[in-house]
PDB file of C-alpha atoms in Angstrom:
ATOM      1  CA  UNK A   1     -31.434 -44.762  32.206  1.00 46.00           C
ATOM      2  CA  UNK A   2     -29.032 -45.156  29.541  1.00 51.00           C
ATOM      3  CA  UNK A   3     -29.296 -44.446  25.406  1.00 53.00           C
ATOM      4  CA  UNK A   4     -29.753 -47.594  24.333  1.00 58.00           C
ATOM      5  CA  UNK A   5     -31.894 -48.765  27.101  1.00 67.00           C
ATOM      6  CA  UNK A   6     -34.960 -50.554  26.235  1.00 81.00           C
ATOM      7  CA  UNK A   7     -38.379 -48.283  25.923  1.00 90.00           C
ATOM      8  CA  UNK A   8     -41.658 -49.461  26.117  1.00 95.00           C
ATOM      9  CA  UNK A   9     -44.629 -47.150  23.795  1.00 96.00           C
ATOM     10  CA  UNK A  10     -46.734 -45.679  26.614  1.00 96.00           C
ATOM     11  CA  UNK A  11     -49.635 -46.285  23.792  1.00 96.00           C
ATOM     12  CA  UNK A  12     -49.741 -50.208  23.270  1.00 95.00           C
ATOM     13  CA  UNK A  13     -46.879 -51.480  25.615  1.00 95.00           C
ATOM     14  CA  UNK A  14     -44.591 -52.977  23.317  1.00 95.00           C
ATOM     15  CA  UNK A  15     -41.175 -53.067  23.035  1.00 95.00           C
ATOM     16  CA  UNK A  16     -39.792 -49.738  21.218  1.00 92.00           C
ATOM     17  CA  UNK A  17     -37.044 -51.549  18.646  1.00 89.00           C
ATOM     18  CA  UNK A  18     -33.471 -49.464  17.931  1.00 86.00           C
ATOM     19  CA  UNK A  19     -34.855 -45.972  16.566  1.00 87.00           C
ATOM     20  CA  UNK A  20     -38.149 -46.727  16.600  1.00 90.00           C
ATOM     21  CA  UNK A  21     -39.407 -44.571  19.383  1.00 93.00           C
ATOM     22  CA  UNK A  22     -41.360 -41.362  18.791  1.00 94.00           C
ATOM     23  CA  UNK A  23     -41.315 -38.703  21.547  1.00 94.00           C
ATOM     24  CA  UNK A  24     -44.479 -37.088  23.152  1.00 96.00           C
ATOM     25  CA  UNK A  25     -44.223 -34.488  25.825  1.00 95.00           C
ATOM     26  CA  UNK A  26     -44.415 -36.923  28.637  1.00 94.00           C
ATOM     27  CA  UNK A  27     -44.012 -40.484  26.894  1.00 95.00           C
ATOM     28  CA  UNK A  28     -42.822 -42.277  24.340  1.00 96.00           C
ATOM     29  CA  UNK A  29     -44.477 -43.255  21.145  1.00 96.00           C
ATOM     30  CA  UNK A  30     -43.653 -46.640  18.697  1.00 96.00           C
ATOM     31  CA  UNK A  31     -43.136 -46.048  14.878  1.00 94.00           C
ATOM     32  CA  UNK A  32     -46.697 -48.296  14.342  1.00 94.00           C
ATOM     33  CA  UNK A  33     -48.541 -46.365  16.680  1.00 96.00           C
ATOM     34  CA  UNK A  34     -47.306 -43.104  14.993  1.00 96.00           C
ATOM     35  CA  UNK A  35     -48.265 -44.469  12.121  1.00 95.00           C
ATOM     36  CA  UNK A  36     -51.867 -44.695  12.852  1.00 96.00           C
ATOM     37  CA  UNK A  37     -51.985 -41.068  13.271  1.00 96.00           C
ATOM     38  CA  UNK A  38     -53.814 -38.648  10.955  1.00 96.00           C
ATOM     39  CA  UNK A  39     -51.718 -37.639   8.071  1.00 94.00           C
ATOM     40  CA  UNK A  40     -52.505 -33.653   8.810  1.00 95.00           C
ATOM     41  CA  UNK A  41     -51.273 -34.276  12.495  1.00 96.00           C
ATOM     42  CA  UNK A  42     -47.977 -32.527  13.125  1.00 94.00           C
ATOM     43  CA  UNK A  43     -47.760 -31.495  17.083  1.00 94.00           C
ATOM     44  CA  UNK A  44     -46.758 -34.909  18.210  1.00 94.00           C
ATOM     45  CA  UNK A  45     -43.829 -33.752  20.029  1.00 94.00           C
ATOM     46  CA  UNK A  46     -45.869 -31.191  22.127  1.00 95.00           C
ATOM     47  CA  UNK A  47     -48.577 -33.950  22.419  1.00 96.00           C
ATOM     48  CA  UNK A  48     -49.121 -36.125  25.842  1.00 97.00           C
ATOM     49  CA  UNK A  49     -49.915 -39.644  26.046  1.00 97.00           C
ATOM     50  CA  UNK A  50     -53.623 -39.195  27.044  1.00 97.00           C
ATOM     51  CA  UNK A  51     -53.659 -36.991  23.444  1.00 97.00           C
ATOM     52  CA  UNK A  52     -52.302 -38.992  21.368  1.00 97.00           C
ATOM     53  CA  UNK A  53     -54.525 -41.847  23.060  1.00 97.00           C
ATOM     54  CA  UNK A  54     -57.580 -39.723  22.432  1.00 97.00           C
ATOM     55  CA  UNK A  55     -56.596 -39.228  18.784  1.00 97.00           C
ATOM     56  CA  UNK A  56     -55.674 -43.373  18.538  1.00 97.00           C
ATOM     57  CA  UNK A  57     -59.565 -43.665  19.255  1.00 97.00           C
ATOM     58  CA  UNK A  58     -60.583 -41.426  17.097  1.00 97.00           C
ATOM     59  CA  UNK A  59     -58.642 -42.845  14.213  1.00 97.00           C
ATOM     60  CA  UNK A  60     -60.378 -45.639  14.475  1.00 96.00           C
ATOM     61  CA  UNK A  61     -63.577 -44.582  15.076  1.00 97.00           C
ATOM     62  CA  UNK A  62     -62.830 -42.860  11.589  1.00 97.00           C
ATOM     63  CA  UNK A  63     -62.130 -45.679   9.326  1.00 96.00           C
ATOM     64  CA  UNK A  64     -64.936 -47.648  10.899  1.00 96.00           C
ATOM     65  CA  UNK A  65     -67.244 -44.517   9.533  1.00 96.00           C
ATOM     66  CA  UNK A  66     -65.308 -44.868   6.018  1.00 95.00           C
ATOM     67  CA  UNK A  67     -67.616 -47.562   5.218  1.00 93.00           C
ATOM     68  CA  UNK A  68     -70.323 -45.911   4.992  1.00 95.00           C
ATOM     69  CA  UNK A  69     -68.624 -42.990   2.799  1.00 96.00           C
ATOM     70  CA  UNK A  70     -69.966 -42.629  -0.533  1.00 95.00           C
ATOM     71  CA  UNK A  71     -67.902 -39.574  -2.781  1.00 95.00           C
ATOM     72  CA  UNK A  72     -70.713 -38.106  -5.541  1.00 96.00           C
ATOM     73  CA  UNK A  73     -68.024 -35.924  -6.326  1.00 94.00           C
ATOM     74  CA  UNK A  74     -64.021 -35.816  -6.676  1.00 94.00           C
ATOM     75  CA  UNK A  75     -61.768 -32.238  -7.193  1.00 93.00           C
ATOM     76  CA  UNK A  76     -58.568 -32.513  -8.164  1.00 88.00           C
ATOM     77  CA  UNK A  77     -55.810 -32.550 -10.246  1.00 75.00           C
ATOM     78  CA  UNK A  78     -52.801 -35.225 -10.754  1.00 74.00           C
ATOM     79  CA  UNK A  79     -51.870 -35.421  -7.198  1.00 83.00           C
ATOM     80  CA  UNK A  80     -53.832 -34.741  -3.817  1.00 91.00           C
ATOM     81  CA  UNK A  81     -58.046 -35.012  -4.550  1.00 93.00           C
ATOM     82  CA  UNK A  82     -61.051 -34.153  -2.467  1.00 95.00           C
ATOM     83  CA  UNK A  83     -63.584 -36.529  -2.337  1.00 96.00           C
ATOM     84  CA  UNK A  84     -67.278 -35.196  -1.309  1.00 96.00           C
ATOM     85  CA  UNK A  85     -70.458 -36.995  -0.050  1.00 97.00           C
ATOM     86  CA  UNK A  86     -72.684 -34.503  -0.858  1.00 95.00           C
ATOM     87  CA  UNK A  87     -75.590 -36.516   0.715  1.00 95.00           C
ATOM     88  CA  UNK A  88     -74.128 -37.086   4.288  1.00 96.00           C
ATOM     89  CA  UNK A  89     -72.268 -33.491   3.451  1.00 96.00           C
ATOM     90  CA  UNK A  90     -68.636 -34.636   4.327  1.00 97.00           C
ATOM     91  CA  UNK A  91     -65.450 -35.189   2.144  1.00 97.00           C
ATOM     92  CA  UNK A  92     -61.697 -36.542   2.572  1.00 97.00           C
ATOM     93  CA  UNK A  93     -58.521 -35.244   1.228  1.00 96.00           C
ATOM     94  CA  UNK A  94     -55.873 -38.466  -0.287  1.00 95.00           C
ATOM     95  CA  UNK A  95     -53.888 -38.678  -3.038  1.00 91.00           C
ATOM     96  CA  UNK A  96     -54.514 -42.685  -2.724  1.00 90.00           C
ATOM     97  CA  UNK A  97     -56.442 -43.761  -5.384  1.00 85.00           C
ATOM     98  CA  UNK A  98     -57.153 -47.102  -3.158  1.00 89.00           C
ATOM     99  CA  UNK A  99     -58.089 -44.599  -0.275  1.00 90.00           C
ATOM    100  CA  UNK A 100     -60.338 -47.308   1.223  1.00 86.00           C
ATOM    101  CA  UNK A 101     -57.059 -48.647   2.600  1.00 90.00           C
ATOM    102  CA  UNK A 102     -55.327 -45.935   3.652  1.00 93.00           C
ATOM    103  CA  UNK A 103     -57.725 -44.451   6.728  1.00 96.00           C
ATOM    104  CA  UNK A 104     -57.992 -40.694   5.368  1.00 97.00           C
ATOM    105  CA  UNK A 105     -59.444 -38.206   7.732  1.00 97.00           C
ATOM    106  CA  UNK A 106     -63.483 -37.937   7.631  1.00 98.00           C
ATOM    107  CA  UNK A 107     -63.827 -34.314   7.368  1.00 98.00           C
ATOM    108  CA  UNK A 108     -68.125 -32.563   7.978  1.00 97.00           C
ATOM    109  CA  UNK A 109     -67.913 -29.587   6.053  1.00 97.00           C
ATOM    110  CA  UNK A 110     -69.223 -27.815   8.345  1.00 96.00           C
ATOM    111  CA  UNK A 111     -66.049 -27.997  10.067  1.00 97.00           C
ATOM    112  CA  UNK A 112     -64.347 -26.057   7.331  1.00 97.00           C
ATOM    113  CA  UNK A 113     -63.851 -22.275   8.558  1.00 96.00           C
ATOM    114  CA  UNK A 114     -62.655 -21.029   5.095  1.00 96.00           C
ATOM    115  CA  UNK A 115     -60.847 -21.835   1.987  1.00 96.00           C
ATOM    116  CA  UNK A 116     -57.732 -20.156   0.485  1.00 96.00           C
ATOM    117  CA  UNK A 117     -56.269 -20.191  -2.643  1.00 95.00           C
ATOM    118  CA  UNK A 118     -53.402 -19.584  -3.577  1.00 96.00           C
ATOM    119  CA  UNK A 119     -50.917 -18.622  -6.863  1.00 95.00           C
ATOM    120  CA  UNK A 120     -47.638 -18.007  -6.559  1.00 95.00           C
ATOM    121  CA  UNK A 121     -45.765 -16.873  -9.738  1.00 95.00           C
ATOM    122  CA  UNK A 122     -41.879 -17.159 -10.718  1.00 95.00           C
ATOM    123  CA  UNK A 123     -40.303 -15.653 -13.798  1.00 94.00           C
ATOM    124  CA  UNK A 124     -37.272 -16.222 -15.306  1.00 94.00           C
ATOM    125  CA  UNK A 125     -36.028 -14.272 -18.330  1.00 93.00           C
ATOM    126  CA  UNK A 126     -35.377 -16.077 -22.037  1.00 93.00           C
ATOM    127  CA  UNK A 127     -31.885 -15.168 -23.302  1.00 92.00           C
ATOM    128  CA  UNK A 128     -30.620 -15.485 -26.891  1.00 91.00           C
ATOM    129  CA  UNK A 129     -27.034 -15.520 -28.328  1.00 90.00           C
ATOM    130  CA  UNK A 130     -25.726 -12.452 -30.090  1.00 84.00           C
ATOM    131  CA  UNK A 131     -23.017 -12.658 -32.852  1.00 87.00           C
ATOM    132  CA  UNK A 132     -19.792 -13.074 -30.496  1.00 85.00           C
ATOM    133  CA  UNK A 133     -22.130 -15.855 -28.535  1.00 87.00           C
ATOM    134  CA  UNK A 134     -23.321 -13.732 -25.699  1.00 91.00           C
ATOM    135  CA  UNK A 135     -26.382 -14.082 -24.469  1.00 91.00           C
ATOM    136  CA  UNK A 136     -28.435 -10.991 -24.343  1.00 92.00           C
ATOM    137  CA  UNK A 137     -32.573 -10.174 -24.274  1.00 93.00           C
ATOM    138  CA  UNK A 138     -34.787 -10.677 -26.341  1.00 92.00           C
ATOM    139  CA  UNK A 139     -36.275  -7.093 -27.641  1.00 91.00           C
ATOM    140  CA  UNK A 140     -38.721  -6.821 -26.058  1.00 92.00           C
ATOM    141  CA  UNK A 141     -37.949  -9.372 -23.293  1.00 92.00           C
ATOM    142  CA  UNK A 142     -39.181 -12.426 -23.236  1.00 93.00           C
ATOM    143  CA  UNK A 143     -40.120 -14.972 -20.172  1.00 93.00           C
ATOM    144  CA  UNK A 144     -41.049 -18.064 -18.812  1.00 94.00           C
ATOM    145  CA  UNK A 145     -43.490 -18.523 -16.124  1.00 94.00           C
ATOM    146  CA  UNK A 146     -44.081 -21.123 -13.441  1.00 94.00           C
ATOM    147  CA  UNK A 147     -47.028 -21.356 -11.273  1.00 94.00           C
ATOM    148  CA  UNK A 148     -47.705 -23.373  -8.092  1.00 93.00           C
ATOM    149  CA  UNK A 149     -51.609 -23.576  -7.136  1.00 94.00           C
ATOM    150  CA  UNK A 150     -51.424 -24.270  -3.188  1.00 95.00           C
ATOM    151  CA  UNK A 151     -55.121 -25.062  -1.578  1.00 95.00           C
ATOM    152  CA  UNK A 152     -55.718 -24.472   2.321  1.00 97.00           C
ATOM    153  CA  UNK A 153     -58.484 -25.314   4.145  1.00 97.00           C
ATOM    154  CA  UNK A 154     -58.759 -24.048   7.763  1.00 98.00           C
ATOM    155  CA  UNK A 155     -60.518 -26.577   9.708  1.00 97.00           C
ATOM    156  CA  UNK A 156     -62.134 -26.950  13.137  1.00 97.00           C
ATOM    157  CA  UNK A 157     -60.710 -29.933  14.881  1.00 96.00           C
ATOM    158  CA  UNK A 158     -58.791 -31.245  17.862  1.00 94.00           C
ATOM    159  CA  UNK A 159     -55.494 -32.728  15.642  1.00 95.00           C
ATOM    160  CA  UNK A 160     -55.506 -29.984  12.579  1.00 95.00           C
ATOM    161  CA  UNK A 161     -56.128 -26.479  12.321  1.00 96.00           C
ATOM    162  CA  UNK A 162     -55.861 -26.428   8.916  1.00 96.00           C
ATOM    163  CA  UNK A 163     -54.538 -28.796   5.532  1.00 96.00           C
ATOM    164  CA  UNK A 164     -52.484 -27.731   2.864  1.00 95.00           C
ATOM    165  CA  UNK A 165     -52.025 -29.344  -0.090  1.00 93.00           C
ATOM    166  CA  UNK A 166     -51.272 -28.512  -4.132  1.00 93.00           C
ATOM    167  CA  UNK A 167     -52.836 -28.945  -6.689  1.00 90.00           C
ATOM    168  CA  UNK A 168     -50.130 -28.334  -8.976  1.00 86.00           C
ATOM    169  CA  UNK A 169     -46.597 -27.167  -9.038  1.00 83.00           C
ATOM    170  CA  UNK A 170     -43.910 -25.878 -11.165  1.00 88.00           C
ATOM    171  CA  UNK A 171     -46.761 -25.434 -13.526  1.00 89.00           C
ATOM    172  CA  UNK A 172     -45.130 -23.656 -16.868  1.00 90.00           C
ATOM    173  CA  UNK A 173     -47.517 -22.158 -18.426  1.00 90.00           C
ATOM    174  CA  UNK A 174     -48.689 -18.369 -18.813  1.00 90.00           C
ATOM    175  CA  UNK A 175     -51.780 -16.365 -17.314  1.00 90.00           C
ATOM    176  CA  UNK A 176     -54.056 -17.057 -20.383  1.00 88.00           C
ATOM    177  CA  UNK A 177     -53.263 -20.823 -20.866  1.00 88.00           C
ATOM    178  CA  UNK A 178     -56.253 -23.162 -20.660  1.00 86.00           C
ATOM    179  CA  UNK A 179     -54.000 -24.963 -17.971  1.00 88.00           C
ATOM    180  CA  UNK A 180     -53.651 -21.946 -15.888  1.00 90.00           C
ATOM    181  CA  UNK A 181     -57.216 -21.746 -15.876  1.00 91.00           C
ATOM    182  CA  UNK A 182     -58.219 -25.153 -15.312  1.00 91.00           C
ATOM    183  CA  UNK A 183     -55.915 -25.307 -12.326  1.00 91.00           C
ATOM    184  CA  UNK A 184     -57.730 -21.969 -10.895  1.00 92.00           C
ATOM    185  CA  UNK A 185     -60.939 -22.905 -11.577  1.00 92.00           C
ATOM    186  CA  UNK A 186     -59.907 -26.277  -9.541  1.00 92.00           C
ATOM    187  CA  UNK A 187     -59.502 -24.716  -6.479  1.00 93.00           C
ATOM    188  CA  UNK A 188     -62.909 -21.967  -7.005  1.00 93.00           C
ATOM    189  CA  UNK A 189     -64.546 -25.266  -7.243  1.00 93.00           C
ATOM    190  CA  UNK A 190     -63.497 -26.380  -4.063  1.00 95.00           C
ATOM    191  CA  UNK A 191     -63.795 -23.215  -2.418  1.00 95.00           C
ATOM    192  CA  UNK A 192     -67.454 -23.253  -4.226  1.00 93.00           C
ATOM    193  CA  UNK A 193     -68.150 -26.908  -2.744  1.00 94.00           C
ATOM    194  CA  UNK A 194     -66.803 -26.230   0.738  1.00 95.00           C
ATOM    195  CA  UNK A 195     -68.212 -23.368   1.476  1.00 92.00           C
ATOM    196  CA  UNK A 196     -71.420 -22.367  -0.323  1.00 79.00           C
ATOM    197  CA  UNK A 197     -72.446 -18.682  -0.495  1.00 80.00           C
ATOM    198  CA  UNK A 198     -69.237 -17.430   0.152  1.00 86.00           C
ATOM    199  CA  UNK A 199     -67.336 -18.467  -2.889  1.00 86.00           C
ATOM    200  CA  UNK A 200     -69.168 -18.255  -6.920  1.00 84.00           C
ATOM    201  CA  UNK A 201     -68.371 -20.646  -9.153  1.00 86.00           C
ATOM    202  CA  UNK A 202     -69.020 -19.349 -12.894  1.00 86.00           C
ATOM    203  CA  UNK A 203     -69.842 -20.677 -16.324  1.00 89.00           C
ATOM    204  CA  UNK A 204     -66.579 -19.825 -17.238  1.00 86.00           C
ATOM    205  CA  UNK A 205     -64.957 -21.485 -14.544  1.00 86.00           C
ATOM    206  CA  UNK A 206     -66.939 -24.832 -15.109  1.00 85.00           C
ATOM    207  CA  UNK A 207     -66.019 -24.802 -18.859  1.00 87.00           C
ATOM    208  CA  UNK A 208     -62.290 -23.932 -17.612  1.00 85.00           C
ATOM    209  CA  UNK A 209     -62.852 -27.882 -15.794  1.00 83.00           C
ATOM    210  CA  UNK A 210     -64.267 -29.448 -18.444  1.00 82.00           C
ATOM    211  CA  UNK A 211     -61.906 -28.353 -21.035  1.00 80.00           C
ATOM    212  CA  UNK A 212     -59.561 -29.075 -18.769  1.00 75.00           C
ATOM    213  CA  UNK A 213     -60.028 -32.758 -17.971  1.00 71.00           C
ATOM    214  CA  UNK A 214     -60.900 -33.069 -21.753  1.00 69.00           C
ATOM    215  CA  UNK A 215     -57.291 -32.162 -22.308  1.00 68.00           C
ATOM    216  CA  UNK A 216     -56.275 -34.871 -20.215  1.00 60.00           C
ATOM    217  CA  UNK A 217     -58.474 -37.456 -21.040  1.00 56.00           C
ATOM    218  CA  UNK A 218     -56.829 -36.686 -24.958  1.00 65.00           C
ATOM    219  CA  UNK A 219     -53.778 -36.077 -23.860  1.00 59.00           C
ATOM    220  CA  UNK A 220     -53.711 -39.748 -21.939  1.00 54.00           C
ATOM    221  CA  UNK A 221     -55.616 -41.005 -25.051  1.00 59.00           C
ATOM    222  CA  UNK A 222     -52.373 -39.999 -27.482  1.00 66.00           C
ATOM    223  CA  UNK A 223     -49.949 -41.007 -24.866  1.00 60.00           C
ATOM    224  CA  UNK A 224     -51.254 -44.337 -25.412  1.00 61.00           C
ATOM    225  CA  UNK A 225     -51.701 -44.579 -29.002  1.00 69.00           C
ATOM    226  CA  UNK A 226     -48.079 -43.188 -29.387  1.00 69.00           C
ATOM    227  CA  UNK A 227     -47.162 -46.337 -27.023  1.00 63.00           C
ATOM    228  CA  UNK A 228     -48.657 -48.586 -29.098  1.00 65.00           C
ATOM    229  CA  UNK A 229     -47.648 -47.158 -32.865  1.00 62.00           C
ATOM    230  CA  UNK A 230     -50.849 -45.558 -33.240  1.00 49.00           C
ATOM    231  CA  UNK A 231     -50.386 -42.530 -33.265  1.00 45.00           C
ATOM    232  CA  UNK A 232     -52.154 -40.197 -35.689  1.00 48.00           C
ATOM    233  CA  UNK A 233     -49.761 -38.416 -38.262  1.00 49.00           C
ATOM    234  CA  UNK A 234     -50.795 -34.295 -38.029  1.00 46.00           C
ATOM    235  CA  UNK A 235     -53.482 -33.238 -39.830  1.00 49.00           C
ATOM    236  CA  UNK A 236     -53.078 -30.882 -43.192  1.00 50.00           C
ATOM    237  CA  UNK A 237     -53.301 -26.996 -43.183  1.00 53.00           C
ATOM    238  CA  UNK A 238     -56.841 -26.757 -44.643  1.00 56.00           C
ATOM    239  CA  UNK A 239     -57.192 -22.847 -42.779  1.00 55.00           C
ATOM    240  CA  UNK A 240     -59.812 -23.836 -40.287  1.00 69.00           C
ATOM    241  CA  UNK A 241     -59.671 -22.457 -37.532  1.00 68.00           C
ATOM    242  CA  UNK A 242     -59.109 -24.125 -33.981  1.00 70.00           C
ATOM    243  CA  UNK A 243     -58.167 -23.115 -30.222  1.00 71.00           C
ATOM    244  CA  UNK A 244     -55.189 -24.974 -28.665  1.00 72.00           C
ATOM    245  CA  UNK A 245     -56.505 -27.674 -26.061  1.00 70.00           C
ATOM    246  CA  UNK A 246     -53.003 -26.551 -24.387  1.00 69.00           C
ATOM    247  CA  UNK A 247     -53.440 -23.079 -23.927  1.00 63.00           C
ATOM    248  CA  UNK A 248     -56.203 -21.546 -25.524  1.00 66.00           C
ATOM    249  CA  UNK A 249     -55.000 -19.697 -28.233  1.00 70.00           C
ATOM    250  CA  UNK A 250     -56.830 -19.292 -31.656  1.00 67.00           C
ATOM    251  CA  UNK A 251     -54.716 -20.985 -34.428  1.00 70.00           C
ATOM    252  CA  UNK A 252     -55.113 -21.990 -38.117  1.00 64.00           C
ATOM    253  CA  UNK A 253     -51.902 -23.655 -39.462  1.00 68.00           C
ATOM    254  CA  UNK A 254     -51.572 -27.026 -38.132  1.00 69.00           C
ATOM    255  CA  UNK A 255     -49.253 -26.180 -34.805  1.00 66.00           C
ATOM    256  CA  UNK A 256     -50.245 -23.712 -31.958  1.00 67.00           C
ATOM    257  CA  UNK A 257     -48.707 -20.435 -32.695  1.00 56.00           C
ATOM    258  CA  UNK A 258     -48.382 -20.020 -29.554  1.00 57.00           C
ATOM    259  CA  UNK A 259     -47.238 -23.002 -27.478  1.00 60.00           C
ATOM    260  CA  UNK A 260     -46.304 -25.681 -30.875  1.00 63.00           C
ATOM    261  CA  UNK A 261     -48.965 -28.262 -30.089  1.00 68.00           C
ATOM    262  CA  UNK A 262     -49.925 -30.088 -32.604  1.00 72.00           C
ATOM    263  CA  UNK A 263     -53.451 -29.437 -33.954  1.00 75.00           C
ATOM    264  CA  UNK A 264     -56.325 -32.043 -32.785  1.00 74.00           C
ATOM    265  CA  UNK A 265     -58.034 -34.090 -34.850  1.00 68.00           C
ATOM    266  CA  UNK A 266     -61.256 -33.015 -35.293  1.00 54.00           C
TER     267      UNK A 266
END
């Protein structure tokens, strides 16, 4: 059989068109048929027809039960979410807002095994410019800090072992910021959610949340007033005291003296 001789998809029987065909261990798959496959899947090439098959049937089996799903509660930050029926006790993981149409894996939680999360950390060092225009440290030295907050969840099924997903990245922002902590407290609330008993979920980490998508329910709201001219002009130093929506801090003038945001209006 030559290269460019025509292959048929073991799966549905049509035509495979010029680099559309997907290899399985004893067959060959089409692009629309791979497709169809869960989005977590990623041993196709190992896989045999009657496999992929198998998981074909289950795919569809899945979005028929998507009708019936009914999220009570949503985790997440900007990107991927998790979506939990707490009544029927099962979730999905998307970053499709219009999720209805994109078949996302039904998920019983108690297929989840465990929950990890994690925080990864990179620093780089702040230079300034001495007198001939070298740059040189700070005294003491200063730094800037990035943060990714990576979520796996190690699950019992036939086409995933686990999912991995973040959710956030390149996060700049330090250890104390009210966005470090919202981000953290995002994934103890899944932990908390997906496996009950095992994981707590404090006070502290629930107003870490809230303040959290309060920030970004403000932060959206000024985004569009500035859009439209409407933005409000900064409010005068009248010593009150406020903490930074960004990062926490305790301030009085009428920018963070920590971060520069602008104070709130209260």
């Amino acid at each position: 059989m030559g290269l460019f001789d025509k292959k048929v998809c073991d799966v549905c029987g049509n035509e495979i068109k010029l680099l559309g065909n997907r290899k399985l261990s004893d067959g060959n798959l089409c692009k629309d048929c791979a497709k169809k496959l869960s989005p977590w899947f990623s041993e196709r090439r190992s896989s045999t027809v009657s496999e992929i098959k198998d998981q074909l049937a289950y795919r569809e089996d899945n979005e028929n039960k998507l009708a019936d799903f009914k999220p009570t509660v949503t985790i997440g930050g900007d990107g991927v979410k998790i979506h939990i029926d707490e009544d029927a006790k099962t979730f999905i993981v998307t970053r499709s807002s219009n999720w209805q149409k994109t078949n996302p894996d039904l998920i019983e939680i108690s297929q989840v095994k465990d929950v990890h999360l994690e925080i990864s950390e990179e620093r780089e060092e702040e230079f300034q410019e001495d007198e001939d225009g070298k740059a040189v440290s700070y005294n003491p030295p200063k730094f800037t800090y990035e943060y990714d907050f990576e979520v796996q969840l190690d699950i019992d099924s036939p086409y995933y072992p686990e999912i991995s997903f973040d959710l956030a990245d390149e996060v700049e922002t330090t250890k104390d910021s009210a966005v470090y902590k919202y981000y953290e407290a995002l994934g103890r609330q899944i932990q908390y959610k997906l496996i009950q008993g095992k994981y707590p979920f404090t006070m502290a980490m629930r107003e870490a949340v809230k303040e959290g998508l309060d920030a970004a329910i403000k932060k959206d709201e000024e985004a569009a007033a500035k859009e439209e001219g409407e933005a409000d002009q900064a409010p005068a130093n009248d010593g009150t005291r406020w903490f930074c929506p960004n990062c926490g801090t305790e301030s009085y003038g009428n920018f963070c003296v920590k971060c520069g945001n602008k104070k709130p209006i209260m």
